[in-house]
Amino acid sequence: MTSSLSAVLQALELGHLDLMGDQRSMEAPPPAEALEQTVSAIWSDLFALFPFTALERDIEDLGWGFVNLFHRAAAKKHQLIDRLTDEIRLLLAEQDGSEIATADLEDKIDLARKVEQSAQAYEGMRDTAARHYLHETGRSWVPATGNRISLGTTAAIVDGRAYLQARRERVRDANMVHGTPVVFAGGRLRFASDDEAKQFADNLLRTLKAVRERVGDMYLVHGGDMKGIERLAASWAEQNGIQQLRFGLDRKLGDRAGFRRNEQMLSVKPRYVIAFQGNGVTERLVVEAKARGIHVVDRRGPLGTPPAALSRG
């Protein structure tokens, strides 16, 4: 039965993944330095064309799509790795000690390692492009769905069980954040002038820096709204090498989605909640944080100042 199942798995087109294509090409990807230099050169040449032309307004959208090309390529490789992982597990289960079975297992493990190297190469290209996107637009690159993670350097795999264990652990670790959580919340704001917008941004960054001085191992928890002021906090975090934990809205919950996200963010037991002006969901977050004894850094006053500034004025 296991041999038949293995044959069926081999023949299936799972997610339109071409397994034989990877078996025909087992070479290592180009060096990381070459990939980084090439992506940087392409970005520089391409986006130097746009300023002061009719295409300038499209720089942000085109830049996002350019980064996403490499993100999607890496994701497809990870889908193939997941398939290979299942096949390795099946081969382990049907091992009979024969030379042929052992060779099949070793070949499958070696293929999985090669595919994972390709995934890491695409992740490196994505991260290089994402740095240029941040520099060009001032915004942290965030995928439309899912996480943006990197598995890092592949460790040597000695046998099937070691490979499966390493794969699980690295995926788990890549989805973990380490340190002390700090929640950031705020809405989409409009300003009467550029000077007001700059003053607000200065107050926001000053607040984040002050909190980091108190919490050296902080990671930033936010809702991932890249059209509101959360994008400023996310960009600051990326520029300063600070991990981010993003809780998106579950649209299926309707009007309750924002309050559910509040519950999720507070469930990580943050040291601080940094609150800027927002809607009723933000107000509720502040109330619940205070009720749980969490210190609130309240900046819901004018242009990102403490509310107490109103009374002093």
PDB file of C-alpha atoms in Angstrom:
ATOM      1  CA  MET A   1       0.000   0.000   0.000  1.00  0.00           C
ATOM      2  CA  THR A   2       2.766   2.444   0.848  1.00  0.00           C
ATOM      3  CA  SER A   3       4.550   1.822  -2.449  1.00  0.00           C
ATOM      4  CA  SER A   4       1.316   2.456  -4.357  1.00  0.00           C
ATOM      5  CA  LEU A   5       0.679   5.648  -2.390  1.00  0.00           C
ATOM      6  CA  SER A   6       4.212   6.820  -3.117  1.00  0.00           C
ATOM      7  CA  ALA A   7       3.670   6.278  -6.831  1.00  0.00           C
ATOM      8  CA  VAL A   8       0.410   8.232  -6.730  1.00  0.00           C
ATOM      9  CA  LEU A   9       2.066  11.120  -4.887  1.00  0.00           C
ATOM     10  CA  GLN A  10       4.841  11.185  -7.447  1.00  0.00           C
ATOM     11  CA  ALA A  11       2.378  11.389 -10.339  1.00  0.00           C
ATOM     12  CA  LEU A  12       0.078  14.048  -8.883  1.00  0.00           C
ATOM     13  CA  GLU A  13       0.329  17.676 -10.026  1.00  0.00           C
ATOM     14  CA  LEU A  14       0.109  19.369  -6.652  1.00  0.00           C
ATOM     15  CA  GLY A  15      -0.266  23.113  -7.077  1.00  0.00           C
ATOM     16  CA  HIS A  16       1.177  22.921 -10.620  1.00  0.00           C
ATOM     17  CA  LEU A  17       4.643  22.219  -9.202  1.00  0.00           C
ATOM     18  CA  ASP A  18       7.144  20.711 -11.609  1.00  0.00           C
ATOM     19  CA  LEU A  19       9.173  18.277  -9.531  1.00  0.00           C
ATOM     20  CA  MET A  20      11.041  16.844 -12.523  1.00  0.00           C
ATOM     21  CA  GLY A  21      12.253  20.316 -13.440  1.00  0.00           C
ATOM     22  CA  ASP A  22      14.164  20.503 -10.158  1.00  0.00           C
ATOM     23  CA  GLN A  23      15.534  16.995 -10.608  1.00  0.00           C
ATOM     24  CA  ARG A  24      17.004  17.972 -13.982  1.00  0.00           C
ATOM     25  CA  SER A  25      18.763  21.008 -12.536  1.00  0.00           C
ATOM     26  CA  MET A  26      20.604  20.304  -9.318  1.00  0.00           C
ATOM     27  CA  GLU A  27      23.102  23.170  -9.470  1.00  0.00           C
ATOM     28  CA  ALA A  28      23.437  25.609  -6.576  1.00  0.00           C
ATOM     29  CA  PRO A  29      21.940  29.105  -6.961  1.00  0.00           C
ATOM     30  CA  PRO A  30      24.206  32.089  -7.721  1.00  0.00           C
ATOM     31  CA  PRO A  31      26.219  33.567  -4.829  1.00  0.00           C
ATOM     32  CA  ALA A  32      24.249  35.787  -2.462  1.00  0.00           C
ATOM     33  CA  GLU A  33      26.503  38.769  -3.219  1.00  0.00           C
ATOM     34  CA  ALA A  34      25.843  38.461  -6.954  1.00  0.00           C
ATOM     35  CA  LEU A  35      22.095  38.251  -6.403  1.00  0.00           C
ATOM     36  CA  GLU A  36      22.106  41.313  -4.158  1.00  0.00           C
ATOM     37  CA  GLN A  37      24.172  43.355  -6.618  1.00  0.00           C
ATOM     38  CA  THR A  38      22.004  42.346  -9.569  1.00  0.00           C
ATOM     39  CA  VAL A  39      18.716  43.180  -7.848  1.00  0.00           C
ATOM     40  CA  SER A  40      20.141  46.520  -6.711  1.00  0.00           C
ATOM     41  CA  ALA A  41      21.296  47.319 -10.248  1.00  0.00           C
ATOM     42  CA  ILE A  42      17.910  46.434 -11.756  1.00  0.00           C
ATOM     43  CA  TRP A  43      16.106  48.549  -9.173  1.00  0.00           C
ATOM     44  CA  SER A  44      18.426  51.507  -9.699  1.00  0.00           C
ATOM     45  CA  ASP A  45      18.133  51.448 -13.505  1.00  0.00           C
ATOM     46  CA  LEU A  46      14.388  50.853 -13.569  1.00  0.00           C
ATOM     47  CA  PHE A  47      13.225  53.360 -10.981  1.00  0.00           C
ATOM     48  CA  ALA A  48      15.623  56.068 -12.150  1.00  0.00           C
ATOM     49  CA  LEU A  49      13.362  56.360 -15.219  1.00  0.00           C
ATOM     50  CA  PHE A  50      10.234  57.361 -13.327  1.00  0.00           C
ATOM     51  CA  PRO A  51      10.869  60.630 -11.411  1.00  0.00           C
ATOM     52  CA  PHE A  52       9.464  63.743 -13.123  1.00  0.00           C
ATOM     53  CA  THR A  53       7.466  61.656 -15.590  1.00  0.00           C
ATOM     54  CA  ALA A  54       3.859  60.492 -15.831  1.00  0.00           C
ATOM     55  CA  LEU A  55       4.939  57.198 -14.228  1.00  0.00           C
ATOM     56  CA  GLU A  56       6.179  58.773 -11.006  1.00  0.00           C
ATOM     57  CA  ARG A  57       2.843  58.301  -9.238  1.00  0.00           C
ATOM     58  CA  ASP A  58       3.100  54.541  -9.889  1.00  0.00           C
ATOM     59  CA  ILE A  59       6.490  54.046  -8.206  1.00  0.00           C
ATOM     60  CA  GLU A  60       4.997  52.662  -4.993  1.00  0.00           C
ATOM     61  CA  ASP A  61       2.719  50.142  -6.714  1.00  0.00           C
ATOM     62  CA  LEU A  62       5.394  49.024  -9.168  1.00  0.00           C
ATOM     63  CA  GLY A  63       7.975  48.745  -6.397  1.00  0.00           C
ATOM     64  CA  TRP A  64       5.637  46.617  -4.306  1.00  0.00           C
ATOM     65  CA  GLY A  65       5.041  44.319  -7.277  1.00  0.00           C
ATOM     66  CA  PHE A  66       8.773  44.035  -7.969  1.00  0.00           C
ATOM     67  CA  VAL A  67       9.430  42.841  -4.418  1.00  0.00           C
ATOM     68  CA  ASN A  68       6.437  40.517  -4.620  1.00  0.00           C
ATOM     69  CA  LEU A  69       7.895  38.724  -7.659  1.00  0.00           C
ATOM     70  CA  PHE A  70      10.656  37.253  -5.501  1.00  0.00           C
ATOM     71  CA  HIS A  71       8.312  36.660  -2.558  1.00  0.00           C
ATOM     72  CA  ARG A  72       5.991  34.554  -4.727  1.00  0.00           C
ATOM     73  CA  ALA A  73       8.915  32.643  -6.237  1.00  0.00           C
ATOM     74  CA  ALA A  74      10.153  31.757  -2.743  1.00  0.00           C
ATOM     75  CA  ALA A  75       6.638  30.731  -1.691  1.00  0.00           C
ATOM     76  CA  LYS A  76       6.360  28.309  -4.631  1.00  0.00           C
ATOM     77  CA  LYS A  77       9.661  26.723  -3.649  1.00  0.00           C
ATOM     78  CA  HIS A  78       8.396  26.272  -0.102  1.00  0.00           C
ATOM     79  CA  GLN A  79       5.281  24.533  -1.443  1.00  0.00           C
ATOM     80  CA  LEU A  80       7.562  22.109  -3.273  1.00  0.00           C
ATOM     81  CA  ILE A  81       9.628  21.580  -0.121  1.00  0.00           C
ATOM     82  CA  ASP A  82       6.459  20.712   1.783  1.00  0.00           C
ATOM     83  CA  ARG A  83       5.605  18.126  -0.866  1.00  0.00           C
ATOM     84  CA  LEU A  84       9.113  16.667  -0.742  1.00  0.00           C
ATOM     85  CA  THR A  85       8.932  16.554   3.047  1.00  0.00           C
ATOM     86  CA  ASP A  86       5.807  14.409   2.815  1.00  0.00           C
ATOM     87  CA  GLU A  87       7.519  12.103   0.346  1.00  0.00           C
ATOM     88  CA  ILE A  88      10.597  11.766   2.580  1.00  0.00           C
ATOM     89  CA  ARG A  89       8.346  10.863   5.478  1.00  0.00           C
ATOM     90  CA  LEU A  90       6.697   8.195   3.319  1.00  0.00           C
ATOM     91  CA  LEU A  91      10.052   6.794   2.189  1.00  0.00           C
ATOM     92  CA  LEU A  92      11.187   6.591   5.805  1.00  0.00           C
ATOM     93  CA  ALA A  93       8.063   4.633   6.681  1.00  0.00           C
ATOM     94  CA  GLU A  94       8.668   2.061   3.937  1.00  0.00           C
ATOM     95  CA  GLN A  95      12.448   1.669   4.395  1.00  0.00           C
ATOM     96  CA  ASP A  96      13.563  -1.956   4.089  1.00  0.00           C
ATOM     97  CA  GLY A  97      17.307  -1.360   4.288  1.00  0.00           C
ATOM     98  CA  SER A  98      17.885  -2.155   0.629  1.00  0.00           C
ATOM     99  CA  GLU A  99      20.418  -0.213  -1.402  1.00  0.00           C
ATOM    100  CA  ILE A 100      17.757   1.031  -3.816  1.00  0.00           C
ATOM    101  CA  ALA A 101      15.469   2.308  -1.058  1.00  0.00           C
ATOM    102  CA  THR A 102      18.378   4.011   0.684  1.00  0.00           C
ATOM    103  CA  ALA A 103      19.493   5.656  -2.560  1.00  0.00           C
ATOM    104  CA  ASP A 104      15.951   6.906  -3.265  1.00  0.00           C
ATOM    105  CA  LEU A 105      15.770   8.445   0.196  1.00  0.00           C
ATOM    106  CA  GLU A 106      19.171  10.112  -0.131  1.00  0.00           C
ATOM    107  CA  ASP A 107      18.276  11.492  -3.575  1.00  0.00           C
ATOM    108  CA  LYS A 108      15.003  12.930  -2.252  1.00  0.00           C
ATOM    109  CA  ILE A 109      16.749  14.557   0.710  1.00  0.00           C
ATOM    110  CA  ASP A 110      19.411  16.035  -1.546  1.00  0.00           C
ATOM    111  CA  LEU A 111      16.731  17.406  -3.884  1.00  0.00           C
ATOM    112  CA  ALA A 112      14.884  18.972  -0.958  1.00  0.00           C
ATOM    113  CA  ARG A 113      18.074  20.659   0.197  1.00  0.00           C
ATOM    114  CA  LYS A 114      18.692  22.060  -3.287  1.00  0.00           C
ATOM    115  CA  VAL A 115      15.155  23.408  -3.537  1.00  0.00           C
ATOM    116  CA  GLU A 116      15.510  25.002  -0.116  1.00  0.00           C
ATOM    117  CA  GLN A 117      18.705  26.732  -1.270  1.00  0.00           C
ATOM    118  CA  SER A 118      16.712  28.156  -4.177  1.00  0.00           C
ATOM    119  CA  ALA A 119      13.997  29.345  -1.788  1.00  0.00           C
ATOM    120  CA  GLN A 120      16.617  31.101   0.327  1.00  0.00           C
ATOM    121  CA  ALA A 121      18.095  32.735  -2.776  1.00  0.00           C
ATOM    122  CA  TYR A 122      14.698  34.160  -3.713  1.00  0.00           C
ATOM    123  CA  GLU A 123      14.162  35.298  -0.125  1.00  0.00           C
ATOM    124  CA  GLY A 124      17.499  37.117  -0.252  1.00  0.00           C
ATOM    125  CA  MET A 125      16.498  38.831  -3.501  1.00  0.00           C
ATOM    126  CA  ARG A 126      13.142  39.769  -1.978  1.00  0.00           C
ATOM    127  CA  ASP A 127      14.772  41.229   1.112  1.00  0.00           C
ATOM    128  CA  THR A 128      17.221  43.233  -1.011  1.00  0.00           C
ATOM    129  CA  ALA A 129      14.370  44.624  -3.096  1.00  0.00           C
ATOM    130  CA  ALA A 130      12.386  45.309   0.074  1.00  0.00           C
ATOM    131  CA  ARG A 131      15.243  47.440   1.425  1.00  0.00           C
ATOM    132  CA  HIS A 132      15.191  49.501  -1.773  1.00  0.00           C
ATOM    133  CA  TYR A 133      11.396  49.779  -1.504  1.00  0.00           C
ATOM    134  CA  LEU A 134      11.750  51.118   2.039  1.00  0.00           C
ATOM    135  CA  HIS A 135      14.371  53.637   0.921  1.00  0.00           C
ATOM    136  CA  GLU A 136      12.316  54.694  -2.125  1.00  0.00           C
ATOM    137  CA  THR A 137       8.894  54.991  -0.491  1.00  0.00           C
ATOM    138  CA  GLY A 138       9.588  55.212   3.232  1.00  0.00           C
ATOM    139  CA  ARG A 139       7.322  52.203   3.742  1.00  0.00           C
ATOM    140  CA  SER A 140       8.052  48.729   4.987  1.00  0.00           C
ATOM    141  CA  TRP A 141       7.204  46.076   2.392  1.00  0.00           C
ATOM    142  CA  VAL A 142       4.428  43.795   3.618  1.00  0.00           C
ATOM    143  CA  PRO A 143       2.935  40.932   1.547  1.00  0.00           C
ATOM    144  CA  ALA A 144      -0.750  41.056   0.670  1.00  0.00           C
ATOM    145  CA  THR A 145      -1.334  37.876   2.691  1.00  0.00           C
ATOM    146  CA  GLY A 146       0.693  35.685   5.006  1.00  0.00           C
ATOM    147  CA  ASN A 147       4.027  36.373   6.647  1.00  0.00           C
ATOM    148  CA  ARG A 148       7.329  37.668   5.419  1.00  0.00           C
ATOM    149  CA  ILE A 149       9.890  35.295   6.878  1.00  0.00           C
ATOM    150  CA  SER A 150      13.326  33.987   5.975  1.00  0.00           C
ATOM    151  CA  LEU A 151      14.635  30.596   6.986  1.00  0.00           C
ATOM    152  CA  GLY A 152      18.286  31.602   6.811  1.00  0.00           C
ATOM    153  CA  THR A 153      21.204  29.327   6.072  1.00  0.00           C
ATOM    154  CA  THR A 154      20.401  25.655   5.570  1.00  0.00           C
ATOM    155  CA  ALA A 155      22.171  23.385   8.040  1.00  0.00           C
ATOM    156  CA  ALA A 156      23.736  20.114   6.856  1.00  0.00           C
ATOM    157  CA  ILE A 157      21.221  17.271   6.742  1.00  0.00           C
ATOM    158  CA  VAL A 158      22.566  13.859   7.640  1.00  0.00           C
ATOM    159  CA  ASP A 159      19.496  11.644   7.335  1.00  0.00           C
ATOM    160  CA  GLY A 160      15.781  11.764   6.691  1.00  0.00           C
ATOM    161  CA  ARG A 161      14.687  12.149  10.307  1.00  0.00           C
ATOM    162  CA  ALA A 162      17.223  14.902  10.876  1.00  0.00           C
ATOM    163  CA  TYR A 163      15.972  16.732   7.792  1.00  0.00           C
ATOM    164  CA  LEU A 164      12.327  16.542   8.846  1.00  0.00           C
ATOM    165  CA  GLN A 165      13.147  17.734  12.356  1.00  0.00           C
ATOM    166  CA  ALA A 166      15.297  20.606  11.068  1.00  0.00           C
ATOM    167  CA  ARG A 167      12.588  21.643   8.616  1.00  0.00           C
ATOM    168  CA  ARG A 168       9.922  21.764  11.339  1.00  0.00           C
ATOM    169  CA  GLU A 169      12.145  23.621  13.763  1.00  0.00           C
ATOM    170  CA  ARG A 170      13.307  26.225  11.263  1.00  0.00           C
ATOM    171  CA  VAL A 171       9.773  26.943  10.061  1.00  0.00           C
ATOM    172  CA  ARG A 172       8.651  27.205  13.670  1.00  0.00           C
ATOM    173  CA  ASP A 173      11.525  29.518  14.593  1.00  0.00           C
ATOM    174  CA  ALA A 174      10.993  31.673  11.510  1.00  0.00           C
ATOM    175  CA  ASN A 175       7.426  32.301  12.631  1.00  0.00           C
ATOM    176  CA  MET A 176       8.472  33.189  16.185  1.00  0.00           C
ATOM    177  CA  VAL A 177       9.401  36.576  17.583  1.00  0.00           C
ATOM    178  CA  HIS A 178      11.703  36.899  20.543  1.00  0.00           C
ATOM    179  CA  GLY A 179      11.901  39.552  23.222  1.00  0.00           C
ATOM    180  CA  THR A 180       9.417  41.843  24.941  1.00  0.00           C
ATOM    181  CA  PRO A 181       6.237  42.835  23.080  1.00  0.00           C
ATOM    182  CA  VAL A 182       5.212  46.474  22.669  1.00  0.00           C
ATOM    183  CA  VAL A 183       1.848  47.186  21.035  1.00  0.00           C
ATOM    184  CA  PHE A 184       1.494  50.154  18.669  1.00  0.00           C
ATOM    185  CA  ALA A 185      -1.941  51.428  17.645  1.00  0.00           C
ATOM    186  CA  GLY A 186      -3.266  54.387  15.698  1.00  0.00           C
ATOM    187  CA  GLY A 187      -5.540  55.227  12.798  1.00  0.00           C
ATOM    188  CA  ARG A 188      -5.439  57.023   9.462  1.00  0.00           C
ATOM    189  CA  LEU A 189      -4.925  60.725  10.015  1.00  0.00           C
ATOM    190  CA  ARG A 190      -4.980  63.829   7.855  1.00  0.00           C
ATOM    191  CA  PHE A 191      -2.952  66.960   8.479  1.00  0.00           C
ATOM    192  CA  ALA A 192      -3.603  70.560   7.532  1.00  0.00           C
ATOM    193  CA  SER A 193      -0.051  71.117   6.271  1.00  0.00           C
ATOM    194  CA  ASP A 194       3.257  69.426   5.613  1.00  0.00           C
ATOM    195  CA  ASP A 195       4.673  71.074   8.723  1.00  0.00           C
ATOM    196  CA  GLU A 196       1.994  69.445  10.877  1.00  0.00           C
ATOM    197  CA  ALA A 197       2.623  66.061   9.261  1.00  0.00           C
ATOM    198  CA  LYS A 198       6.358  66.400   9.936  1.00  0.00           C
ATOM    199  CA  GLN A 199       5.748  67.450  13.534  1.00  0.00           C
ATOM    200  CA  PHE A 200       3.497  64.446  14.062  1.00  0.00           C
ATOM    201  CA  ALA A 201       6.059  62.068  12.518  1.00  0.00           C
ATOM    202  CA  ASP A 202       8.802  63.528  14.706  1.00  0.00           C
ATOM    203  CA  ASN A 203       6.673  62.972  17.823  1.00  0.00           C
ATOM    204  CA  LEU A 204       5.869  59.414  16.756  1.00  0.00           C
ATOM    205  CA  LEU A 205       9.507  58.479  16.134  1.00  0.00           C
ATOM    206  CA  ARG A 206      10.607  60.179  19.345  1.00  0.00           C
ATOM    207  CA  THR A 207       8.062  58.103  21.258  1.00  0.00           C
ATOM    208  CA  LEU A 208       9.212  54.837  19.684  1.00  0.00           C
ATOM    209  CA  LYS A 209      12.857  55.618  20.417  1.00  0.00           C
ATOM    210  CA  ALA A 210      12.050  56.470  24.034  1.00  0.00           C
ATOM    211  CA  VAL A 211      10.205  53.185  24.535  1.00  0.00           C
ATOM    212  CA  ARG A 212      13.050  51.247  22.957  1.00  0.00           C
ATOM    213  CA  GLU A 213      15.488  52.859  25.388  1.00  0.00           C
ATOM    214  CA  ARG A 214      13.406  51.336  28.177  1.00  0.00           C
ATOM    215  CA  VAL A 215      12.830  47.990  26.404  1.00  0.00           C
ATOM    216  CA  GLY A 216      16.034  47.053  24.614  1.00  0.00           C
ATOM    217  CA  ASP A 217      14.722  43.685  23.380  1.00  0.00           C
ATOM    218  CA  MET A 218      11.344  44.968  22.224  1.00  0.00           C
ATOM    219  CA  TYR A 219       9.441  43.661  19.238  1.00  0.00           C
ATOM    220  CA  LEU A 220       6.638  45.713  17.741  1.00  0.00           C
ATOM    221  CA  VAL A 221       3.059  44.410  17.674  1.00  0.00           C
ATOM    222  CA  HIS A 222       0.654  46.195  15.317  1.00  0.00           C
ATOM    223  CA  GLY A 223      -2.230  45.731  12.916  1.00  0.00           C
ATOM    224  CA  GLY A 224      -0.258  46.075   9.677  1.00  0.00           C
ATOM    225  CA  ASP A 225      -2.302  48.948   8.222  1.00  0.00           C
ATOM    226  CA  MET A 226       0.094  50.226   5.577  1.00  0.00           C
ATOM    227  CA  LYS A 227      -2.151  53.195   4.747  1.00  0.00           C
ATOM    228  CA  GLY A 228      -2.295  54.585   8.278  1.00  0.00           C
ATOM    229  CA  ILE A 229       0.291  55.743  10.778  1.00  0.00           C
ATOM    230  CA  GLU A 230       1.166  52.124  11.560  1.00  0.00           C
ATOM    231  CA  ARG A 231       3.252  52.168   8.383  1.00  0.00           C
ATOM    232  CA  LEU A 232       5.522  54.784   9.987  1.00  0.00           C
ATOM    233  CA  ALA A 233       6.040  52.559  13.022  1.00  0.00           C
ATOM    234  CA  ALA A 234       6.607  49.496  10.815  1.00  0.00           C
ATOM    235  CA  SER A 235       9.195  51.330   8.706  1.00  0.00           C
ATOM    236  CA  TRP A 236      10.981  52.557  11.844  1.00  0.00           C
ATOM    237  CA  ALA A 237      11.072  48.989  13.166  1.00  0.00           C
ATOM    238  CA  GLU A 238      12.514  47.587   9.943  1.00  0.00           C
ATOM    239  CA  GLN A 239      15.157  50.319   9.723  1.00  0.00           C
ATOM    240  CA  ASN A 240      16.232  49.544  13.287  1.00  0.00           C
ATOM    241  CA  GLY A 241      16.246  45.748  12.954  1.00  0.00           C
ATOM    242  CA  ILE A 242      13.271  45.279  15.283  1.00  0.00           C
ATOM    243  CA  GLN A 243      11.030  42.244  14.765  1.00  0.00           C
ATOM    244  CA  GLN A 244       7.367  42.828  14.043  1.00  0.00           C
ATOM    245  CA  LEU A 245       4.285  40.809  14.905  1.00  0.00           C
ATOM    246  CA  ARG A 246       1.327  41.734  12.725  1.00  0.00           C
ATOM    247  CA  PHE A 247      -2.304  40.973  13.553  1.00  0.00           C
ATOM    248  CA  GLY A 248      -4.442  41.597  10.485  1.00  0.00           C
ATOM    249  CA  LEU A 249      -8.192  42.046  10.551  1.00  0.00           C
ATOM    250  CA  ASP A 250     -10.361  38.963  10.130  1.00  0.00           C
ATOM    251  CA  ARG A 251     -12.896  40.428   7.700  1.00  0.00           C
ATOM    252  CA  LYS A 252     -15.275  37.531   8.302  1.00  0.00           C
ATOM    253  CA  LEU A 253     -15.974  38.977  11.759  1.00  0.00           C
ATOM    254  CA  GLY A 254     -17.409  42.191  10.328  1.00  0.00           C
ATOM    255  CA  ASP A 255     -17.677  45.051  12.812  1.00  0.00           C
ATOM    256  CA  ARG A 256     -16.149  42.887  15.518  1.00  0.00           C
ATOM    257  CA  ALA A 257     -12.884  42.336  13.645  1.00  0.00           C
ATOM    258  CA  GLY A 258     -11.089  45.280  15.244  1.00  0.00           C
ATOM    259  CA  PHE A 259     -12.064  44.286  18.774  1.00  0.00           C
ATOM    260  CA  ARG A 260     -10.943  40.701  18.119  1.00  0.00           C
ATOM    261  CA  ARG A 261      -7.589  42.050  16.987  1.00  0.00           C
ATOM    262  CA  ASN A 262      -7.341  44.026  20.223  1.00  0.00           C
ATOM    263  CA  GLU A 263      -7.810  40.789  22.158  1.00  0.00           C
ATOM    264  CA  GLN A 264      -5.098  39.072  20.114  1.00  0.00           C
ATOM    265  CA  MET A 265      -2.585  41.884  20.580  1.00  0.00           C
ATOM    266  CA  LEU A 266      -3.179  42.096  24.325  1.00  0.00           C
ATOM    267  CA  SER A 267      -2.930  38.310  24.614  1.00  0.00           C
ATOM    268  CA  VAL A 268       0.845  38.516  24.013  1.00  0.00           C
ATOM    269  CA  LYS A 269       1.058  40.427  27.339  1.00  0.00           C
ATOM    270  CA  PRO A 270       2.861  43.553  26.116  1.00  0.00           C
ATOM    271  CA  ARG A 271       5.038  45.679  28.370  1.00  0.00           C
ATOM    272  CA  TYR A 272       3.608  48.866  26.842  1.00  0.00           C
ATOM    273  CA  VAL A 273       0.747  49.928  24.595  1.00  0.00           C
ATOM    274  CA  ILE A 274       1.636  52.995  22.498  1.00  0.00           C
ATOM    275  CA  ALA A 275      -1.599  54.690  21.449  1.00  0.00           C
ATOM    276  CA  PHE A 276      -1.982  57.500  18.923  1.00  0.00           C
ATOM    277  CA  GLN A 277      -5.223  58.977  17.603  1.00  0.00           C
ATOM    278  CA  GLY A 278      -7.567  56.426  16.087  1.00  0.00           C
ATOM    279  CA  ASN A 279     -11.167  55.273  16.102  1.00  0.00           C
ATOM    280  CA  GLY A 280     -13.321  53.625  18.740  1.00  0.00           C
ATOM    281  CA  VAL A 281     -11.361  50.386  18.427  1.00  0.00           C
ATOM    282  CA  THR A 282      -8.190  52.183  19.502  1.00  0.00           C
ATOM    283  CA  GLU A 283     -10.033  53.805  22.391  1.00  0.00           C
ATOM    284  CA  ARG A 284     -11.245  50.389  23.513  1.00  0.00           C
ATOM    285  CA  LEU A 285      -7.704  49.001  23.290  1.00  0.00           C
ATOM    286  CA  VAL A 286      -6.504  51.696  25.700  1.00  0.00           C
ATOM    287  CA  VAL A 287      -9.339  50.982  28.152  1.00  0.00           C
ATOM    288  CA  GLU A 288      -8.677  47.226  28.128  1.00  0.00           C
ATOM    289  CA  ALA A 289      -4.904  47.680  28.457  1.00  0.00           C
ATOM    290  CA  LYS A 290      -5.315  49.884  31.533  1.00  0.00           C
ATOM    291  CA  ALA A 291      -7.777  47.390  33.033  1.00  0.00           C
ATOM    292  CA  ARG A 292      -5.103  44.676  32.687  1.00  0.00           C
ATOM    293  CA  GLY A 293      -2.456  46.831  34.340  1.00  0.00           C
ATOM    294  CA  ILE A 294      -0.496  47.415  31.122  1.00  0.00           C
ATOM    295  CA  HIS A 295       1.270  50.760  30.959  1.00  0.00           C
ATOM    296  CA  VAL A 296      -0.184  52.945  28.189  1.00  0.00           C
ATOM    297  CA  VAL A 297       2.017  55.500  26.437  1.00  0.00           C
ATOM    298  CA  ASP A 298      -0.830  57.820  25.482  1.00  0.00           C
ATOM    299  CA  ARG A 299      -0.118  60.089  22.512  1.00  0.00           C
ATOM    300  CA  ARG A 300      -3.690  60.822  21.457  1.00  0.00           C
ATOM    301  CA  GLY A 301      -3.265  64.553  21.935  1.00  0.00           C
ATOM    302  CA  PRO A 302      -2.687  67.099  19.138  1.00  0.00           C
ATOM    303  CA  LEU A 303      -0.075  65.965  16.598  1.00  0.00           C
ATOM    304  CA  GLY A 304       0.967  62.964  18.636  1.00  0.00           C
ATOM    305  CA  THR A 305       1.415  64.623  22.003  1.00  0.00           C
ATOM    306  CA  PRO A 306       0.143  63.385  25.399  1.00  0.00           C
ATOM    307  CA  PRO A 307      -3.502  64.329  26.036  1.00  0.00           C
ATOM    308  CA  ALA A 308      -2.332  66.171  29.151  1.00  0.00           C
ATOM    309  CA  ALA A 309      -0.821  68.739  26.802  1.00  0.00           C
ATOM    310  CA  LEU A 310      -4.340  70.022  26.183  1.00  0.00           C
ATOM    311  CA  SER A 311      -4.841  71.050  29.773  1.00  0.00           C
ATOM    312  CA  ARG A 312      -1.393  72.635  29.974  1.00  0.00           C
ATOM    313  CA  GLY A 313      -2.138  74.636  26.882  1.00  0.00           C
TER     314      GLY A 313
END
